[in-house]
mmCIF file of C-alpha atoms in Angstrom:
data_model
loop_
_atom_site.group_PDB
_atom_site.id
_atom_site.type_symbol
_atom_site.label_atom_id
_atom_site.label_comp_id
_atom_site.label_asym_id
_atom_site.label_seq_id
_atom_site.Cartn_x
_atom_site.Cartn_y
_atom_site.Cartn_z
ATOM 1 C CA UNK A 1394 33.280 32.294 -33.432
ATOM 2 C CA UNK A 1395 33.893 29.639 -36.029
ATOM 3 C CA UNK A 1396 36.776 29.037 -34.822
ATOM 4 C CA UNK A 1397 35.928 28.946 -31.191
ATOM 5 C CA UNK A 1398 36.922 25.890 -28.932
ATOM 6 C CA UNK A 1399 35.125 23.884 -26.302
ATOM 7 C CA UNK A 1400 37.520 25.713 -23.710
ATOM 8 C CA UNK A 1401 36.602 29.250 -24.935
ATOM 9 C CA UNK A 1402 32.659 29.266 -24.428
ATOM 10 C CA UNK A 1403 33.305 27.595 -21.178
ATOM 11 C CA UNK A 1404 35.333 30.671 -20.362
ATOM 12 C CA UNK A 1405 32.417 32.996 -21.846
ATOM 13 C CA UNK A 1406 29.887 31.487 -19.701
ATOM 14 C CA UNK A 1407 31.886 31.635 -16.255
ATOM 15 C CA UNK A 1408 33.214 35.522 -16.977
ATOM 16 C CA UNK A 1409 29.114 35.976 -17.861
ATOM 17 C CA UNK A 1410 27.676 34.443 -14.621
ATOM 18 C CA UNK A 1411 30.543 35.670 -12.440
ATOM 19 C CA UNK A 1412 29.573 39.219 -13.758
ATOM 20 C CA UNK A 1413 25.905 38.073 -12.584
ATOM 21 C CA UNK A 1414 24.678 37.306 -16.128
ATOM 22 C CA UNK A 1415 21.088 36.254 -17.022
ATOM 23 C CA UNK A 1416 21.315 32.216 -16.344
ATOM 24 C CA UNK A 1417 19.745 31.424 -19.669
ATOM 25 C CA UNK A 1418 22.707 32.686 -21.377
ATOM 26 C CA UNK A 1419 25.182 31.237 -19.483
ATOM 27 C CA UNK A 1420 23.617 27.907 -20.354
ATOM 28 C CA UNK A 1421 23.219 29.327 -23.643
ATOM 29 C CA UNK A 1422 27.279 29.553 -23.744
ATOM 30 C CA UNK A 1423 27.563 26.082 -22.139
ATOM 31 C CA UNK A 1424 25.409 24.468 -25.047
ATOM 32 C CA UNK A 1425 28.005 25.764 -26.983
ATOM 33 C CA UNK A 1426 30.823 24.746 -25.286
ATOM 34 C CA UNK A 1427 29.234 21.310 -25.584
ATOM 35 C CA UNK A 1428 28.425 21.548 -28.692
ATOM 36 C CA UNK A 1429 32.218 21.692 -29.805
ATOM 37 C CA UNK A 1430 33.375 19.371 -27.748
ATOM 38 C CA UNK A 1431 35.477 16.757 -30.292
ATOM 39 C CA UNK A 1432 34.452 13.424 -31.190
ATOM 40 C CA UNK A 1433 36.943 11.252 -29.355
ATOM 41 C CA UNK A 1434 35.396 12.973 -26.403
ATOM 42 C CA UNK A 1435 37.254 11.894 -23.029
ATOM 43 C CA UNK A 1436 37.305 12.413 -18.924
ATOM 44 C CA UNK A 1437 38.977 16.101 -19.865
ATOM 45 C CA UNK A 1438 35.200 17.443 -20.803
ATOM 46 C CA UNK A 1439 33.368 15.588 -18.496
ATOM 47 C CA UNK A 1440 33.362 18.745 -16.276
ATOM 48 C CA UNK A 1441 31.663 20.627 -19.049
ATOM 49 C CA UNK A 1442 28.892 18.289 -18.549
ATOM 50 C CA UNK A 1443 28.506 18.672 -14.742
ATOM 51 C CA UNK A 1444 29.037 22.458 -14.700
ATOM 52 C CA UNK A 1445 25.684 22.437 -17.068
ATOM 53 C CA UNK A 1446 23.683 20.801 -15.031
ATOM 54 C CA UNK A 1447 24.066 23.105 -12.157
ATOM 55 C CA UNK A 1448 23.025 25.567 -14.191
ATOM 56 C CA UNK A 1449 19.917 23.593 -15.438
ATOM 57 C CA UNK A 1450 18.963 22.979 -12.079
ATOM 58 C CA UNK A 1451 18.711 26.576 -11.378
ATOM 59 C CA UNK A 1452 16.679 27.011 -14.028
ATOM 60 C CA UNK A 1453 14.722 24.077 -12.977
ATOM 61 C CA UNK A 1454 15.381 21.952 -16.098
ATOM 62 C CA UNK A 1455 15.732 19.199 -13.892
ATOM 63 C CA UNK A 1456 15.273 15.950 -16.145
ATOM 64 C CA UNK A 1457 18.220 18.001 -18.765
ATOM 65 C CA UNK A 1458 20.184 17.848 -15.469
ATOM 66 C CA UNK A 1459 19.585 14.436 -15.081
ATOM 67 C CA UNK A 1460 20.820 13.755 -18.611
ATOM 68 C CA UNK A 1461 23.602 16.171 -18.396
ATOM 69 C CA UNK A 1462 24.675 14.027 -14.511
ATOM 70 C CA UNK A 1463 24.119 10.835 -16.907
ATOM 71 C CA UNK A 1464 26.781 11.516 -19.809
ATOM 72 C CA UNK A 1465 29.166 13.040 -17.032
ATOM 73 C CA UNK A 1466 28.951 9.111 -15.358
ATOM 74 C CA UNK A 1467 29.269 7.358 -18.585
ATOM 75 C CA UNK A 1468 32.356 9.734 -19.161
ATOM 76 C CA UNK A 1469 34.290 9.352 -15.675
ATOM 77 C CA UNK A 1470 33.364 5.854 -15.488
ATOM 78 C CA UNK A 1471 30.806 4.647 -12.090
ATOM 79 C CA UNK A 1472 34.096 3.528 -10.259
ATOM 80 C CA UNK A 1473 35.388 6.762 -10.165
ATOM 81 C CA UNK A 1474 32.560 9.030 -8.624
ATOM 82 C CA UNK A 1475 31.748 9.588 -4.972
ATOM 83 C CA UNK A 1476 28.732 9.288 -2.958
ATOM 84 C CA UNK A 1477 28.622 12.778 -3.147
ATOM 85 C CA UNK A 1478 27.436 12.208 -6.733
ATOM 86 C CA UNK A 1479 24.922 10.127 -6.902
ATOM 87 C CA UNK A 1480 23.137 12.305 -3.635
ATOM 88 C CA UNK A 1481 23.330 15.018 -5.693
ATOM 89 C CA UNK A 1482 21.859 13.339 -8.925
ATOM 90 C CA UNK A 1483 19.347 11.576 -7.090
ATOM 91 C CA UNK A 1484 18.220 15.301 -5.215
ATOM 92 C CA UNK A 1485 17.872 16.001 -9.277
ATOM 93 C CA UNK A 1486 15.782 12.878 -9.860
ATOM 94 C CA UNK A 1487 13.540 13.399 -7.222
ATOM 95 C CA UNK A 1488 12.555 16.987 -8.068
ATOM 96 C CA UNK A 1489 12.169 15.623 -11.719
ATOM 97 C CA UNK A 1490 9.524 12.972 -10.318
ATOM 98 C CA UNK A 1491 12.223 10.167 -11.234
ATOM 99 C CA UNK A 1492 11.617 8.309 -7.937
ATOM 100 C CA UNK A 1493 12.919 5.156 -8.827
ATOM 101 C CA UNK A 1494 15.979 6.293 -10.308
ATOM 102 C CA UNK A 1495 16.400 8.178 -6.643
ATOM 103 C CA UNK A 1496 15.809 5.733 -4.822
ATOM 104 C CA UNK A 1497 18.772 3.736 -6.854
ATOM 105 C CA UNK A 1498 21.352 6.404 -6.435
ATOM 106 C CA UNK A 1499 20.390 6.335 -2.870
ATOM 107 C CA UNK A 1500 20.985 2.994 -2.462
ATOM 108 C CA UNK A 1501 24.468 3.359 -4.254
ATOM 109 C CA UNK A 1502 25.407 6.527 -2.267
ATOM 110 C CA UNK A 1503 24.639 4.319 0.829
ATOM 111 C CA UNK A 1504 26.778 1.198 -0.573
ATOM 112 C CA UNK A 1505 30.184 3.177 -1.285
ATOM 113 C CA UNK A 1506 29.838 5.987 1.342
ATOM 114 C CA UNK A 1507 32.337 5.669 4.762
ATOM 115 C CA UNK A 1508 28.957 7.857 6.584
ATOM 116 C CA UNK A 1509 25.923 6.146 5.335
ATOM 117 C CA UNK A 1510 23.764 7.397 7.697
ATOM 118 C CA UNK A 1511 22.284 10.628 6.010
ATOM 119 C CA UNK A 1512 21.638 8.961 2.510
ATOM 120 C CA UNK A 1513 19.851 6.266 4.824
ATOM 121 C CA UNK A 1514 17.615 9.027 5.970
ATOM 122 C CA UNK A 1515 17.145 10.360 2.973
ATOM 123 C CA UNK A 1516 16.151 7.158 1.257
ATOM 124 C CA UNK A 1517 13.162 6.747 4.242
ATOM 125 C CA UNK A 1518 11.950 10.282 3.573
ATOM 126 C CA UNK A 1519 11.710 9.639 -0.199
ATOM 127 C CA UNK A 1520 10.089 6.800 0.193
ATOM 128 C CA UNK A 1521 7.229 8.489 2.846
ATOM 129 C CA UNK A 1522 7.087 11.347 0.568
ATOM 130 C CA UNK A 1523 5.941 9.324 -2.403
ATOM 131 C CA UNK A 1524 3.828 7.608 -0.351
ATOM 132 C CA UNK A 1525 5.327 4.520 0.196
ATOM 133 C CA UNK A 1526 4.394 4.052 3.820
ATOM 134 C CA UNK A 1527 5.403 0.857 4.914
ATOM 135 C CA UNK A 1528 8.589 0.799 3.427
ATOM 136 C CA UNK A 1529 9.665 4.216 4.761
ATOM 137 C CA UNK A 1530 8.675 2.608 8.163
ATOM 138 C CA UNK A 1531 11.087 -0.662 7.341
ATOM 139 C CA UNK A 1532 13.678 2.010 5.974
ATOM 140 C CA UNK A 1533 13.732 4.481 8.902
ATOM 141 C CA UNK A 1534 13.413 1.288 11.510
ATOM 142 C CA UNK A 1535 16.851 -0.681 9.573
ATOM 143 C CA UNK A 1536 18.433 2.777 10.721
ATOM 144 C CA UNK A 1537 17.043 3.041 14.055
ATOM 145 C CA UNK A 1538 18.386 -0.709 14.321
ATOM 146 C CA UNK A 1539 21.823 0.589 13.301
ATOM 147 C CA UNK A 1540 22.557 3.869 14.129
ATOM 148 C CA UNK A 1541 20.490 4.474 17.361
ATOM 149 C CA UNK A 1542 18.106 6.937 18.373
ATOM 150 C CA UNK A 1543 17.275 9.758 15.536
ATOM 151 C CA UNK A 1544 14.808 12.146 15.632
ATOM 152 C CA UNK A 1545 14.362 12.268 11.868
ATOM 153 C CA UNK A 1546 13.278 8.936 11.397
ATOM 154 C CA UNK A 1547 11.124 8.710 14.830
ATOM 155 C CA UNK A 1548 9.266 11.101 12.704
ATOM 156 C CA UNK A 1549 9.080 9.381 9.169
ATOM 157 C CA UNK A 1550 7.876 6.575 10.937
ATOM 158 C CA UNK A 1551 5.226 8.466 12.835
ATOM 159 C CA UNK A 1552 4.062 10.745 10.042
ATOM 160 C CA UNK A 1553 4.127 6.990 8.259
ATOM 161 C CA UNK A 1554 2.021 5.916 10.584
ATOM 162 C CA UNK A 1555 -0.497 8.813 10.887
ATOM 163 C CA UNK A 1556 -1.028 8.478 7.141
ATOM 164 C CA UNK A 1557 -1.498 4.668 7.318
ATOM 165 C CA UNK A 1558 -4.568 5.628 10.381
ATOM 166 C CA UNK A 1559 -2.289 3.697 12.606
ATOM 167 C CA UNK A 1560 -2.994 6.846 15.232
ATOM 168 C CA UNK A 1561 -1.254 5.013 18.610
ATOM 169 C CA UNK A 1562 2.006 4.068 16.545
ATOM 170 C CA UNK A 1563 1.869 7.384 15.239
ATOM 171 C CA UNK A 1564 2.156 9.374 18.158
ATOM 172 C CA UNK A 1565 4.324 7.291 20.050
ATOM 173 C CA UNK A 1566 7.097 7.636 17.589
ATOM 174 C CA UNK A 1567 6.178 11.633 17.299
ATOM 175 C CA UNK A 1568 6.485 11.948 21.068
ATOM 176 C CA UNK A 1569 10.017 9.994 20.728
ATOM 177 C CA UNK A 1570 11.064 12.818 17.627
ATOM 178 C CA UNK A 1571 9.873 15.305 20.351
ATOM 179 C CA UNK A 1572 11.951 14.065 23.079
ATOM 180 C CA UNK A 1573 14.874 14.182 21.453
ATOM 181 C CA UNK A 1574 14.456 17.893 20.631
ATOM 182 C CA UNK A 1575 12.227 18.099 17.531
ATOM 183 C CA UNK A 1576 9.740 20.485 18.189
ATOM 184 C CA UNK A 1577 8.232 20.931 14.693
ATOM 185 C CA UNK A 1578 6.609 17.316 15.004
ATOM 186 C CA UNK A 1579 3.826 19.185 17.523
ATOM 187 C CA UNK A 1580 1.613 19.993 13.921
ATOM 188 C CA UNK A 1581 1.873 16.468 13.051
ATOM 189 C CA UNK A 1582 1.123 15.428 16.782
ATOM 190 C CA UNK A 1583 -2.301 17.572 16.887
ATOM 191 C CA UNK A 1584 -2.931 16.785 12.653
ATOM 192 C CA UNK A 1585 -2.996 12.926 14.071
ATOM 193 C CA UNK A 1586 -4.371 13.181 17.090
ATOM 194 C CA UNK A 1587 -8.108 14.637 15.458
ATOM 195 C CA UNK A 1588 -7.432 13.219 12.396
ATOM 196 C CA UNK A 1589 -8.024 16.069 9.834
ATOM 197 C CA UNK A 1590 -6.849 14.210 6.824
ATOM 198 C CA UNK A 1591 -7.098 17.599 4.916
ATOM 199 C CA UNK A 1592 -5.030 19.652 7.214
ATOM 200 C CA UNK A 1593 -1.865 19.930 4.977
ATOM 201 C CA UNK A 1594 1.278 20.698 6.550
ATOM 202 C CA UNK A 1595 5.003 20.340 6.006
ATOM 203 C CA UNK A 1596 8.512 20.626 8.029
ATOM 204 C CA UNK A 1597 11.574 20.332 7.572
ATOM 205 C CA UNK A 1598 14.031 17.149 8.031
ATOM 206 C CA UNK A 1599 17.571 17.807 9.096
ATOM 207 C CA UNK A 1600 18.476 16.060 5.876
ATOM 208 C CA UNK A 1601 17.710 17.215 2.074
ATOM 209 C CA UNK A 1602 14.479 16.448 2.184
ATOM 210 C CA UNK A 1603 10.828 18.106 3.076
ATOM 211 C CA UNK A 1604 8.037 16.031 4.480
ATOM 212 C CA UNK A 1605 4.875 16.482 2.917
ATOM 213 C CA UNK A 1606 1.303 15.215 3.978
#
């Protein structure tokens, strides 16, 4: 094992979690293959880093991930990574309560992706789920104002609303969600309409994220 290379845990760890291997162990492995990784590190271990953080994710390590998403950026270089990346390091911050940092990979995924639109959404939902009303109303509206009619953020803005006690703007843009074929808004519809600010519910967006109130 002394003599063991970068290359050779990495191969340990996938052959242990293709085999269905405890996850612990197969980050075990990758902390290893890390570990040996030479000085004059370069771009050709950068995947070591990003395969980790899967991993840590699974095991709900999520601010390692973050770090582990971190050194694989500072490796490839920001000009070289996708959209795809900073969504998916930004789905990592937010679980890890890093809500500013996800709200800035947002707003990069949105500035270099060709389809904007769900990282728009995404970005409004964030915002309503950290309860940062008003500007998950101004986010979901600059979308509305681009894109067109969306159910998804008809209902950001409502639930929005319905937090805020704004109960008329709050159903009208529930009713619109409804309209266009989301049924799940009818708990926030009768949650507003009484206005049972302990009756805790949650559904589903289309995008990544969960509405909670």
């Amino acid at each position: 094992a002394a003599f063991a290379t970068s290359e050779t845990y990495f191969s340990a760890a996938r052959s242990l979690e293709m085999a269905n291997g405890d996850n612990q162990q197969v980050i075990a492995l990758l902390d290893s293959c890390i570990n040996r990784i030479p000085q004059n590190n370069n771009t050709q271990y950068a995947q070591f880093y990003l395969e980790r953080s899967q991993r840590l994710l699974k095991a709900e390590r999520y601010r390692d991930a973050v770090a582990d998403y971190n050194q694989y950026e500072q490796m490839i270089g920001p000009r070289n990574l996708t959209d795809r990346f900073y969504d998916l390091r930004s789905q990592a911050e937010e679980k890890a309560h890093m809500y500013q940092q996800a709200l800035d990979d947002l707003h990069t995924a949105i500035a270099i992706a060709e389809q904007p639109l769900p990282y728009q959404i995404d970005e409004a939902a964030l915002l309503l789920n950290v309860g940062e009303y008003q500007r998950a109303i101004d986010a979901a509206q600059k979308v509305l104002t681009q894109w067109g009619d969306n159910a998804d953020c008809y209902k950001i803005i409502g639930v929005a609303h319905g937090e805020l006690k704004h109960k008329a703007e709050a159903l009208k843009y529930l009713q619109r969600a409804k309209d266009l074929g989301d049924k799940s808004v009818d708990n926030f519809i009768e949650k507003y309409k009484w206005f049972c600010p302990y009756n805790f519910n949650f559904v589903k967006l289309s995008t990544s994220y969960t509405i909670y109130t």
